[in-house]
Amino acid sequence: MLHTRTTPAQRRRALRDRLATGRLLLMPGLLNPLTARLVQDTGFEAAYLSGAVLAADLGLPDIGLTTSTEIAARAQQTTSATDLPVLIDADTGFGEPMNAARTVQLMEDAGLAGLHLEDQVNPKRCGHLDGKTVVPREEMTRRVRAAVEARRDPDFLLMARTDARAVEGLAAAIDRAKAYVDAGADAIFPEALADEKEFETFRAAVHVPLLANMTEFGKGRLLDARTLENLGYDIALYPVTLLRLAMGAVEDGLRTLAAEGTQESLLPRMQTRSRLYELLRYERYTAFDSAVFDFTLPPGA
């Protein structure tokens, strides 16, 4: 109802235990707290908050304009609506190592199960765009060490993302990943690998959980879950899929409404009122007040 059934500590432990199974974990990116409910109801075991989606939700490009407190506030709203463990994109940590340390504690307080930090410079950009720049390896290792030292819950997952493949090559990206693990990272996010061979090479070289980013319209081919599992990856990430689906549907709907002057032809494509109320757990609020849900929906609503 107004709360989740699990604590943040339980959800962090659940994510750790799930990763320990060696089975691929599919992780959709969320739009908002309501989509967190939908992801949970559909049977997924974890969810993600993308920096690109959080920025787009504010009408901003993904270039480091959001702040740690803005994303922590959105994260807290989201974790209050789902019992799934949620991983968040914490960009570069929002500044110096001390900023990364503060970010970790903000995200812990927001109820998240973990975060990832990346080795781009600020202002950053989408990992699948050209023209990226990465900080020196030593600077990123300081960022990671600061995050590790700031963490209060040892189950809070600290993942390091490297964007070095497109800038310095695959070998350098692997070397960076190893250095980040030595600095205390629990898992690695190798961004924008080019093909299956590169995924395979990275997996053979790095011996912690690995995340495969299956973002659409990116640098690499979209690999299915079976392929990723066979390659030995631990998380398949779909960071912007729901945003693109939703915005595509909204845009089509607006054009139809403008052209036809009615939404009648769109009704079969809409989520029904009854399904929305089901997701909101509307009826359960009668535990507080029997008058909250004392109506009958019209047929087909």
XYZ file of C-alpha atoms in Angstrom:
301
model
C 0.000 0.000 0.000
C 1.759 3.130 1.217
C 4.971 1.234 1.754
C 7.096 -1.646 0.526
C 7.286 -4.996 2.288
C 11.082 -5.156 2.366
C 13.845 -2.971 3.744
C 16.666 -1.495 1.667
C 19.082 -3.861 3.446
C 16.984 -6.863 2.403
C 16.867 -5.671 -1.205
C 20.647 -5.144 -1.284
C 21.185 -8.634 0.064
C 18.740 -9.995 -2.508
C 20.708 -8.391 -5.350
C 23.978 -9.794 -4.041
C 22.475 -13.257 -3.679
C 20.947 -13.104 -7.156
C 24.264 -12.136 -8.743
C 25.940 -14.993 -6.895
C 23.771 -17.529 -8.751
C 25.636 -16.940 -12.012
C 22.356 -16.624 -13.922
C 21.821 -13.599 -16.139
C 19.758 -10.879 -14.477
C 17.567 -8.800 -16.809
C 17.368 -5.206 -15.578
C 14.904 -2.785 -17.257
C 15.353 0.949 -16.816
C 12.488 2.770 -15.109
C 10.628 5.949 -16.018
C 9.084 6.650 -12.642
C 7.795 4.893 -9.513
C 4.716 3.577 -11.317
C 6.811 1.783 -13.924
C 8.752 0.246 -11.032
C 5.491 -1.359 -9.946
C 4.873 -2.580 -13.472
C 8.377 -4.039 -13.797
C 7.877 -5.874 -10.514
C 4.430 -7.149 -11.485
C 5.795 -8.420 -14.804
C 8.209 -10.680 -12.937
C 11.583 -8.967 -13.268
C 13.920 -9.309 -10.303
C 15.676 -5.923 -10.351
C 15.387 -2.497 -11.959
C 17.547 0.440 -12.972
C 17.455 4.237 -12.932
C 19.307 5.687 -15.914
C 20.994 9.057 -15.746
C 19.903 9.697 -19.320
C 16.267 8.974 -18.434
C 16.383 11.041 -15.262
C 17.802 13.956 -17.267
C 15.309 13.519 -20.117
C 12.468 13.500 -17.597
C 13.564 17.049 -16.730
C 13.820 17.995 -20.406
C 17.632 17.942 -20.259
C 20.307 16.157 -22.305
C 22.576 13.585 -20.641
C 25.592 15.862 -20.167
C 25.931 16.004 -16.389
C 23.383 18.737 -15.666
C 21.491 16.839 -12.982
C 22.681 16.929 -9.386
C 23.213 14.202 -6.826
C 20.355 15.500 -4.682
C 17.963 15.575 -7.650
C 18.602 11.965 -8.536
C 18.562 10.885 -4.879
C 15.102 12.424 -4.490
C 13.813 10.585 -7.574
C 15.437 7.388 -6.349
C 13.752 7.650 -2.959
C 10.359 8.030 -4.615
C 11.082 4.963 -6.719
C 12.369 2.676 -3.982
C 9.283 3.530 -1.916
C 7.101 1.996 -4.635
C 8.823 -1.346 -5.271
C 10.326 -4.307 -3.461
C 12.809 -4.807 -6.277
C 16.471 -3.909 -5.771
C 17.223 -0.800 -7.824
C 20.620 0.127 -9.290
C 21.215 3.772 -10.204
C 23.455 5.599 -12.641
C 25.489 8.061 -10.564
C 27.366 9.495 -13.553
C 30.869 10.580 -12.518
C 29.975 10.897 -8.849
C 29.106 14.565 -9.407
C 32.567 15.978 -8.872
C 35.725 15.141 -6.956
C 36.246 11.961 -4.892
C 34.654 13.695 -1.903
C 31.545 14.316 -4.033
C 31.491 10.641 -5.025
C 31.670 9.729 -1.340
C 28.708 11.968 -0.524
C 26.810 10.550 -3.490
C 27.205 7.015 -2.155
C 25.678 7.970 1.175
C 22.858 9.899 -0.477
C 22.014 6.841 -2.570
C 22.181 4.537 0.435
C 19.779 6.845 2.270
C 17.468 6.796 -0.776
C 16.989 3.030 -0.389
C 18.902 1.935 -3.473
C 20.658 -1.404 -3.831
C 23.703 0.022 -5.589
C 25.134 2.524 -8.039
C 27.717 2.827 -10.762
C 30.337 5.515 -11.230
C 32.007 6.183 -14.562
C 35.435 7.358 -15.658
C 34.369 10.118 -18.049
C 35.265 13.751 -17.526
C 32.658 16.391 -16.789
C 30.675 17.438 -18.766
C 30.031 13.820 -19.693
C 27.968 12.428 -22.539
C 26.054 9.297 -23.479
C 28.441 6.365 -23.590
C 27.452 5.506 -27.163
C 28.296 8.908 -28.641
C 31.583 9.886 -30.237
C 33.902 12.446 -28.679
C 34.033 11.061 -25.138
C 36.975 11.847 -22.874
C 38.028 9.793 -19.861
C 39.889 10.901 -16.766
C 43.300 9.384 -15.987
C 43.054 5.900 -14.495
C 44.530 7.083 -11.193
C 41.829 9.741 -10.835
C 39.073 7.186 -11.306
C 40.652 4.784 -8.814
C 40.589 7.612 -6.257
C 36.905 8.093 -7.072
C 36.241 4.394 -6.493
C 38.238 4.245 -3.261
C 36.362 7.252 -1.898
C 33.051 5.556 -2.706
C 34.150 2.337 -0.993
C 35.263 4.181 2.134
C 31.996 6.122 2.303
C 29.778 3.045 2.015
C 28.128 2.117 5.309
C 26.222 -0.986 4.200
C 28.683 -3.576 2.852
C 25.893 -5.045 0.710
C 25.421 -1.779 -1.192
C 26.770 -2.632 -4.665
C 29.491 -0.366 -6.012
C 29.973 -0.790 -9.747
C 32.580 0.989 -11.835
C 31.837 1.859 -15.450
C 34.622 2.402 -17.940
C 34.105 4.324 -21.158
C 37.701 3.744 -22.223
C 36.962 1.229 -25.006
C 36.023 3.974 -27.472
C 38.846 6.269 -26.365
C 41.863 4.106 -25.540
C 40.949 0.683 -26.919
C 39.830 -2.631 -25.472
C 43.096 -3.563 -23.757
C 43.196 -0.251 -21.900
C 39.554 -0.641 -20.873
C 40.360 -4.062 -19.403
C 43.384 -2.673 -17.553
C 41.224 0.086 -16.137
C 38.565 -2.397 -15.042
C 41.150 -4.440 -13.176
C 42.461 -1.313 -11.448
C 38.931 -0.341 -10.415
C 38.350 -3.812 -8.962
C 41.632 -3.525 -7.049
C 40.361 -0.182 -5.708
C 37.254 -1.920 -4.342
C 34.625 -2.010 -7.113
C 32.265 -4.965 -6.728
C 31.296 -5.129 -10.401
C 32.220 -3.615 -13.754
C 30.175 -1.957 -16.512
C 32.232 -1.975 -19.751
C 30.500 0.602 -21.909
C 30.121 0.425 -25.701
C 31.873 -2.857 -26.479
C 31.765 -3.424 -30.217
C 30.852 -7.085 -30.725
C 30.524 -10.532 -29.185
C 34.267 -11.127 -29.379
C 34.949 -8.056 -27.272
C 32.346 -9.133 -24.717
C 34.027 -12.535 -24.589
C 37.519 -11.067 -24.218
C 36.410 -8.756 -21.429
C 34.690 -11.594 -19.586
C 37.798 -13.767 -19.740
C 39.960 -10.981 -18.287
C 37.818 -9.565 -15.481
C 36.644 -11.782 -12.636
C 33.810 -9.887 -10.986
C 30.165 -9.511 -12.088
C 29.865 -7.769 -15.453
C 27.023 -5.688 -16.873
C 26.167 -5.671 -20.589
C 24.448 -2.501 -21.771
C 21.824 -3.369 -24.388
C 20.769 0.181 -25.153
C 19.034 0.770 -28.471
C 20.591 2.786 -31.322
C 24.054 2.396 -29.800
C 27.520 1.341 -30.900
C 27.012 -2.399 -30.723
C 24.563 -5.031 -31.886
C 21.740 -5.938 -29.528
C 22.491 -9.371 -28.062
C 19.729 -11.574 -26.705
C 19.653 -12.939 -23.178
C 20.777 -16.426 -24.146
C 23.853 -15.080 -25.941
C 24.788 -12.851 -23.002
C 24.354 -15.703 -20.544
C 26.516 -17.964 -22.690
C 29.157 -15.222 -22.746
C 29.148 -15.268 -18.953
C 27.604 -11.868 -18.267
C 25.717 -11.259 -15.046
C 23.412 -8.320 -15.853
C 21.677 -7.391 -19.111
C 20.724 -3.740 -18.918
C 17.911 -2.095 -20.902
C 18.343 1.465 -19.634
C 16.187 3.566 -21.975
C 13.874 0.934 -23.513
C 10.767 1.913 -21.543
C 11.299 5.632 -22.153
C 11.586 5.070 -25.895
C 8.509 2.835 -25.940
C 6.481 5.302 -23.902
C 7.530 8.416 -25.777
C 6.944 6.721 -29.120
C 3.426 5.784 -28.039
C 2.724 9.283 -26.686
C 3.941 10.920 -29.877
C 1.798 8.627 -32.042
C -1.185 9.274 -29.801
C -0.801 13.032 -29.977
C -0.654 12.930 -33.768
C -3.774 10.785 -33.891
C -5.619 13.094 -31.517
C -4.606 16.150 -33.547
C -5.642 14.513 -36.837
C -8.894 12.863 -35.724
C -10.110 15.181 -32.992
C -10.830 12.221 -30.698
C -8.887 9.489 -28.916
C -11.482 6.832 -29.760
C -9.192 4.832 -32.091
C -6.465 4.820 -29.447
C -8.509 3.115 -26.731
C -7.368 -0.452 -27.586
C -3.738 0.676 -27.136
C -4.292 2.304 -23.731
C -3.781 0.835 -20.305
C -7.273 0.522 -18.835
C -8.465 2.335 -15.753
C -8.892 -1.010 -13.958
C -5.300 -2.062 -14.718
C -3.987 1.279 -13.474
C -5.947 0.910 -10.236
C -4.617 -2.627 -9.900
C -1.032 -1.357 -10.172
C -1.770 1.370 -7.638
C -3.136 -1.259 -5.203
C -6.165 1.037 -4.965
C -8.493 -1.457 -3.297
C -6.044 -2.197 -0.481
C -6.404 1.334 0.863
C -9.759 0.306 2.324
C -7.653 -0.998 5.221
C -7.430 2.658 6.243
C -10.841 3.870 5.128
C -13.644 1.702 3.728
C -14.935 4.670 1.722
C -11.774 4.878 -0.379
C -12.739 2.046 -2.732
C -16.514 1.743 -2.560
C -17.313 2.102 -6.261
C -17.771 -0.187 -9.261
C -15.950 0.537 -12.483
C -17.996 0.623 -15.696
C -17.605 -2.397 -18.021
C -14.365 -2.335 -19.976
C -12.829 0.472 -17.900
